[in-house]
Coordinates of C-alpha atoms in Angstrom, one line a residue:
M1 CA -6.7 -26.5 32.0
A2 CA -7.8 -23.1 30.8
L3 CA -5.2 -20.5 29.8
L4 CA -4.9 -17.1 31.5
V5 CA -7.9 -17.5 33.9
V6 CA -9.3 -14.4 35.5
K7 CA -12.0 -14.3 38.2
F8 CA -14.9 -11.9 37.8
D9 CA -17.7 -10.5 39.9
L10 CA -20.6 -8.4 38.6
K11 CA -18.7 -5.1 39.0
K12 CA -15.6 -6.4 37.1
R13 CA -17.8 -7.9 34.3
V14 CA -19.6 -4.5 33.9
K15 CA -16.3 -2.7 33.8
L16 CA -14.8 -5.2 31.3
A17 CA -17.8 -4.9 29.0
Q18 CA -17.7 -1.1 29.1
T19 CA -14.0 -0.9 28.5
V20 CA -14.1 -3.3 25.5
W21 CA -17.2 -1.4 24.2
F22 CA -15.2 1.8 24.2
M23 CA -12.2 0.1 22.6
Y24 CA -14.4 -1.3 19.9
W25 CA -15.6 2.1 18.9
F26 CA -12.1 3.4 19.0
A27 CA -11.3 0.4 16.6
V28 CA -14.1 1.6 14.3
L29 CA -12.2 4.9 14.0
A30 CA -9.0 2.9 13.3
G31 CA -10.9 1.1 10.5
I32 CA -11.8 4.5 9.1
L33 CA -8.2 5.4 9.3
V34 CA -7.1 2.3 7.3
L35 CA -9.8 3.1 4.7
S36 CA -8.6 6.7 4.5
L37 CA -5.0 5.6 4.0
G38 CA -6.0 3.3 1.2
L39 CA -8.0 6.1 -0.5
F40 CA -5.1 8.6 -0.1
F41 CA -2.6 6.1 -1.5
K42 CA -4.8 5.3 -4.4
I43 CA -5.2 9.0 -5.2
E44 CA -1.5 9.5 -5.1
L45 CA -0.9 6.6 -7.4
R46 CA -3.5 7.8 -9.9
K47 CA -1.8 11.2 -10.1
R48 CA 1.1 9.5 -11.9
S49 CA -0.5 6.3 -13.2
E50 CA 0.7 7.2 -16.7
L51 CA 4.3 6.7 -15.4
M52 CA 3.6 3.2 -14.1
D53 CA 3.9 0.1 -16.2
N54 CA 0.7 -1.7 -15.0
N55 CA -2.4 -1.5 -12.8
E56 CA -1.0 -4.0 -10.3
S57 CA 0.3 -1.0 -8.3
H58 CA -3.3 -0.3 -7.2
F59 CA -3.6 -3.7 -5.6
L60 CA -2.3 -2.5 -2.2
P61 CA -4.6 0.5 -1.9
N62 CA -7.5 -1.6 -2.9
V63 CA -6.7 -4.1 -0.2
L64 CA -6.4 -1.3 2.4
I65 CA -9.8 0.1 1.4
A66 CA -11.4 -3.4 1.7
M67 CA -9.7 -4.1 5.1
G68 CA -10.8 -0.7 6.4
L69 CA -14.4 -1.3 5.4
I70 CA -14.4 -4.8 7.0
A71 CA -12.8 -3.4 10.1
C72 CA -15.6 -0.8 10.5
G73 CA -18.2 -3.5 10.2
I74 CA -16.6 -6.0 12.5
N75 CA -15.9 -3.5 15.2
A76 CA -19.4 -1.9 15.1
F77 CA -20.8 -5.4 15.5
G78 CA -18.4 -6.2 18.4
G79 CA -19.3 -2.9 20.1
K80 CA -23.0 -3.8 19.9
V81 CA -22.4 -7.2 21.4
C82 CA -20.4 -5.7 24.3
Y83 CA -23.2 -3.2 24.9
D84 CA -25.8 -5.9 25.0
S85 CA -23.7 -8.1 27.3
L86 CA -24.9 -5.9 30.2
D87 CA -28.4 -7.2 29.6
P88 CA -28.7 -11.0 29.8
T89 CA -31.9 -11.1 27.6
K90 CA -30.3 -9.0 24.8
F91 CA -27.0 -10.9 25.0
A92 CA -28.8 -14.3 24.6
K93 CA -29.4 -13.6 20.9
W94 CA -25.7 -13.0 20.2
K95 CA -24.4 -16.0 22.3
P96 CA -24.8 -18.7 19.6
M97 CA -22.8 -16.8 17.0
L98 CA -20.0 -15.5 19.2
K99 CA -17.6 -18.4 18.7
T100 CA -17.9 -18.1 14.9
F101 CA -17.5 -14.3 15.2
L102 CA -14.3 -14.7 17.3
V103 CA -12.8 -17.2 14.8
F104 CA -13.6 -14.7 12.0
C105 CA -11.9 -11.9 14.0
M106 CA -8.8 -14.0 14.4
G107 CA -8.7 -14.6 10.7
F108 CA -9.2 -10.9 10.0
N109 CA -6.3 -10.1 12.4
A110 CA -4.1 -12.5 10.5
L111 CA -5.1 -10.7 7.2
L112 CA -4.2 -7.3 8.8
I113 CA -0.7 -8.5 9.6
A114 CA -0.3 -9.8 6.0
T115 CA -1.5 -6.4 4.8
A116 CA 1.0 -4.6 6.9
L117 CA 3.8 -6.9 5.6
L118 CA 2.6 -6.3 2.1
C119 CA 3.1 -2.5 2.6
F120 CA 6.8 -3.2 3.4
V121 CA 7.5 -5.7 0.6
M122 CA 5.6 -4.0 -2.2
R123 CA 8.5 -1.6 -2.6
I124 CA 10.5 -4.3 -4.5
P125 CA 8.1 -4.9 -7.4
F126 CA 7.1 -1.3 -7.4
Q127 CA 10.5 -0.1 -8.4
F128 CA 10.4 -2.3 -11.5
T129 CA 6.9 -0.9 -12.4
L130 CA 8.3 2.6 -12.1
A131 CA 11.4 1.9 -14.1
E132 CA 9.5 0.5 -17.1
G133 CA 6.7 3.1 -16.8
L134 CA 9.2 6.0 -16.8
K135 CA 11.1 4.5 -19.7
N136 CA 8.0 4.3 -21.8
G137 CA 6.8 7.7 -20.7
M138 CA 10.1 9.4 -21.7
K139 CA 9.7 7.8 -25.2
F140 CA 6.3 9.5 -25.5
Y141 CA 7.5 12.9 -24.3
K142 CA 7.7 14.3 -27.8
D143 CA 4.3 13.0 -28.9
T144 CA 2.4 16.2 -28.1
D145 CA 0.2 15.9 -31.2
T146 CA -0.6 12.2 -30.7
P147 CA -4.0 11.5 -29.1
G148 CA -3.7 9.7 -25.8
R149 CA -0.1 10.8 -25.4
C150 CA -0.3 14.6 -25.6
Y151 CA -0.4 14.8 -21.8
M152 CA 2.9 13.0 -21.3
K153 CA 5.2 16.0 -21.7
R154 CA 3.3 18.0 -19.2
T155 CA 3.1 15.0 -16.7
L156 CA 6.9 14.4 -16.9
D157 CA 7.8 18.1 -16.7
L158 CA 5.6 18.6 -13.6
M159 CA 7.0 15.4 -12.0
Q160 CA 10.7 16.4 -12.6
M161 CA 10.1 19.8 -11.2
E162 CA 8.1 18.6 -8.2
F163 CA 10.5 15.8 -7.2
R164 CA 13.7 17.6 -8.3
C165 CA 14.8 14.7 -10.5
C166 CA 15.8 14.1 -14.1
G167 CA 15.5 11.1 -16.3
N168 CA 14.9 7.5 -15.2
D169 CA 18.2 6.6 -13.5
N170 CA 19.8 10.0 -14.2
Y171 CA 19.9 13.0 -16.6
R172 CA 21.9 11.0 -19.3
D173 CA 18.8 8.9 -20.0
W174 CA 17.5 11.8 -22.1
F175 CA 20.6 11.6 -24.3
E176 CA 19.4 8.1 -25.5
I177 CA 16.0 9.1 -26.9
Q178 CA 14.5 11.7 -29.2
W179 CA 12.5 14.0 -26.9
V180 CA 12.0 16.8 -29.4
S181 CA 9.0 16.4 -31.7
N182 CA 9.7 16.3 -35.5
R183 CA 7.3 19.2 -35.8
Y184 CA 9.9 21.5 -34.2
L185 CA 12.9 20.3 -36.2
D186 CA 14.2 22.0 -39.4
F187 CA 15.0 19.1 -41.6
S188 CA 16.8 21.4 -44.1
A189 CA 19.4 22.3 -41.5
K190 CA 22.7 20.5 -41.7
E191 CA 22.9 19.8 -38.0
V192 CA 19.5 18.1 -37.9
K193 CA 20.4 16.0 -41.0
D194 CA 23.8 15.0 -39.5
R195 CA 22.2 14.0 -36.2
I196 CA 19.5 11.9 -37.8
G197 CA 21.8 10.4 -40.3
S198 CA 24.3 9.3 -37.7
N199 CA 21.6 7.4 -35.8
V200 CA 20.6 3.9 -36.8
D201 CA 17.0 4.4 -35.9
G202 CA 16.8 7.8 -37.6
Q203 CA 16.2 9.6 -34.3
Y204 CA 17.3 13.1 -33.5
L205 CA 19.5 12.5 -30.5
M206 CA 21.4 15.2 -28.6
D207 CA 23.2 15.7 -25.3
G208 CA 20.5 17.8 -23.8
V209 CA 17.6 17.6 -21.4
P210 CA 14.1 19.2 -21.0
F211 CA 13.9 22.5 -19.2
S212 CA 12.2 20.8 -16.2
C213 CA 15.6 19.2 -15.4
C214 CA 17.1 22.5 -14.5
N215 CA 17.9 23.4 -10.9
P216 CA 16.7 26.9 -10.2
S217 CA 19.0 27.2 -7.2
S218 CA 22.1 27.1 -9.5
P219 CA 23.8 30.5 -9.8
R220 CA 24.7 29.8 -13.5
P221 CA 22.0 30.0 -16.2
C222 CA 20.9 26.5 -17.0
I223 CA 23.0 24.5 -19.5
Q224 CA 20.5 22.0 -20.9
Y225 CA 21.8 21.7 -24.4
Q226 CA 25.2 20.5 -25.6
M227 CA 26.0 19.5 -22.1
T228 CA 29.0 17.4 -23.1
N229 CA 30.4 20.1 -25.4
N230 CA 32.9 22.2 -23.5
S231 CA 33.5 24.6 -26.3
A232 CA 29.9 25.5 -26.6
H233 CA 29.9 27.3 -23.2
Y234 CA 32.2 29.8 -21.7
S235 CA 34.4 28.5 -18.8
Y236 CA 32.8 25.1 -18.8
D237 CA 34.1 21.6 -18.3
H238 CA 31.4 18.9 -18.0
Y239 CA 33.8 16.5 -16.4
T240 CA 34.5 18.8 -13.4
E241 CA 31.8 21.4 -13.6
E242 CA 28.9 21.1 -11.1
L243 CA 26.0 20.6 -13.5
N244 CA 23.0 22.8 -12.9
V245 CA 20.5 20.0 -13.6
W246 CA 19.0 17.6 -11.2
R247 CA 21.3 14.6 -10.8
R248 CA 19.0 12.3 -9.1
G249 CA 16.9 10.0 -11.3
C250 CA 13.1 10.1 -11.0
R251 CA 12.8 6.4 -10.4
E252 CA 14.8 6.8 -7.2
A253 CA 12.8 10.0 -6.2
L254 CA 9.4 8.4 -6.8
L255 CA 10.4 5.2 -5.1
S256 CA 11.6 7.2 -2.1
Y257 CA 8.3 9.1 -2.0
Y258 CA 5.9 6.1 -2.4
G259 CA 8.1 3.9 -0.3
G260 CA 7.9 6.3 2.5
I261 CA 4.1 6.3 2.2
M262 CA 4.0 2.5 2.2
N263 CA 6.3 2.2 5.2
T264 CA 4.2 4.7 7.2
I265 CA 0.9 2.9 6.2
G266 CA 2.5 -0.5 7.2
A267 CA 3.5 0.8 10.6
L268 CA 0.0 2.3 11.2
V269 CA -1.7 -1.0 10.1
L270 CA 0.4 -2.9 12.6
L271 CA -0.8 -0.6 15.3
V272 CA -4.4 -1.1 14.2
T273 CA -3.7 -4.9 14.3
M274 CA -2.6 -4.6 17.9
L275 CA -5.8 -2.8 18.8
E276 CA -7.9 -5.4 16.9
V277 CA -6.1 -8.2 18.8
A278 CA -6.8 -6.4 22.1
V279 CA -10.6 -6.1 21.4
T280 CA -10.8 -9.7 20.2
V281 CA -9.2 -10.9 23.5
G282 CA -11.5 -8.5 25.4
L283 CA -14.6 -10.0 23.8
Q284 CA -13.4 -13.5 24.5
Y285 CA -13.2 -12.6 28.2
V286 CA -16.6 -11.0 28.1
D287 CA -18.0 -14.2 26.5
T288 CA -16.3 -16.7 28.8
S289 CA -17.0 -14.7 32.0
L290 CA -20.8 -14.8 31.2
S291 CA -20.7 -18.4 30.1
T292 CA -19.1 -19.6 33.4
L293 CA -21.5 -18.0 35.9
A294 CA -21.7 -20.0 39.1
N295 CA -25.5 -19.4 39.0
P296 CA -26.7 -18.4 35.5
E297 CA -29.9 -17.0 37.0
D298 CA -28.0 -14.7 39.3
M299 CA -25.9 -12.1 37.4
E300 CA -24.2 -11.1 40.7
S301 CA -22.6 -14.5 41.1
E302 CA -18.9 -14.9 40.4
S303 CA -17.4 -16.4 37.2
E304 CA -14.2 -17.1 35.4
G305 CA -13.0 -15.7 32.1
F306 CA -10.2 -17.2 30.1
L307 CA -8.3 -16.7 26.9
L308 CA -8.3 -20.4 25.8
E309 CA -10.4 -23.3 27.2
K310 CA -7.2 -25.5 27.0
T311 CA -3.5 -24.9 26.9
V312 CA -1.9 -23.7 23.6
K313 CA -0.6 -27.2 22.9
E314 CA -3.9 -28.9 23.5
T315 CA -5.7 -26.2 21.5
F316 CA -3.3 -26.6 18.5
T317 CA -3.7 -30.4 18.7
D318 CA -7.5 -30.2 18.6
I319 CA -7.4 -27.8 15.6
M320 CA -5.1 -30.1 13.7
A321 CA -7.3 -33.1 14.5
K322 CA -10.4 -31.2 13.3
M323 CA -8.6 -30.3 10.1
K324 CA -7.5 -33.9 9.5
A325 CA -11.1 -35.0 10.1
M326 CA -12.4 -32.5 7.6
G327 CA -9.8 -33.6 5.0
K328 CA -10.8 -37.3 5.4
G329 CA -14.4 -36.4 5.1
A330 CA -13.8 -34.6 1.9
K331 CA -11.9 -37.6 0.5
V332 CA -14.7 -39.9 1.4
E333 CA -17.2 -37.7 -0.4
E334 CA -15.0 -37.6 -3.5
G335 CA -14.7 -41.4 -3.4
G336 CA -18.5 -41.8 -3.1
E337 CA -19.1 -39.5 -6.1
E338 CA -16.6 -41.5 -8.2
G339 CA -18.3 -44.8 -7.3
V340 CA -21.7 -43.4 -8.3
A341 CA -20.3 -42.2 -11.6
T342 CA -18.8 -45.7 -12.3
V343 CA -22.1 -47.5 -11.6
S344 CA -24.1 -45.2 -13.8

């Protein structure tokens, strides 16, 4: 017994075809939206690609771009089929390939759902990419004279000012690395010698942060050097004083920004998936309503449209049986090839 049967006359079939045709072209715009979101996300990632540990972060925008392009192609084709369904002579050329096309659409819809879920779960590996990328970027902050790294200081400073953050996890991360280039250190000065000598790796470490960590909203002039030395500043206690540098780490800030983008894209892709499912169901009804005409030569005769030719259980059983048959056929072919190889 067919599932969700609907009776159609000529007027209802025409209205159905026109509605689904309109929905298909709306779905083309939705495909362009997915493509645009992928391009936007890719551009946003490229702006700070130096602060990310690998290129795997571009996997998601690449998938979105591909899905958007495929959606545009599928929906344009579906719209053409619905338009031609009003003319029996034109629709006849599409009829043989419609079942294959509908199966492809179902697979595409499943991929869209997977893409939406990917948008939500990519936040987890993305935070590790950011953590490692920021850690390496901070190490190269001082290398303003090194080819290939001279841009890192500018990138980090702009990022810290834009996102109002400091360091990887917090501002104290800058205390653990040398972020001032040797070019600007006076090695004859006692303080420089003492700091370098007291460090195992021979680095110039200090309890200070770059200027880009300063909070311009603070009423007090920025204290970015000797931040833990109370005697170096008037009326200052770093244990109780409200520091005038950004307290939030840049990993958290960037993760919040990119995570928000991914969540928004994921929600929009789910909405696009709902539209794609709707047009696929609509095309199925267009196809079945034309295939079940009481009198194929009379377009005004009544017909029935349905979602599935059998019940869900029967359909699932048939699919499993076909898959098993395909699997057995593949094993038989492998056995035949092995037998031929043995004889030769």
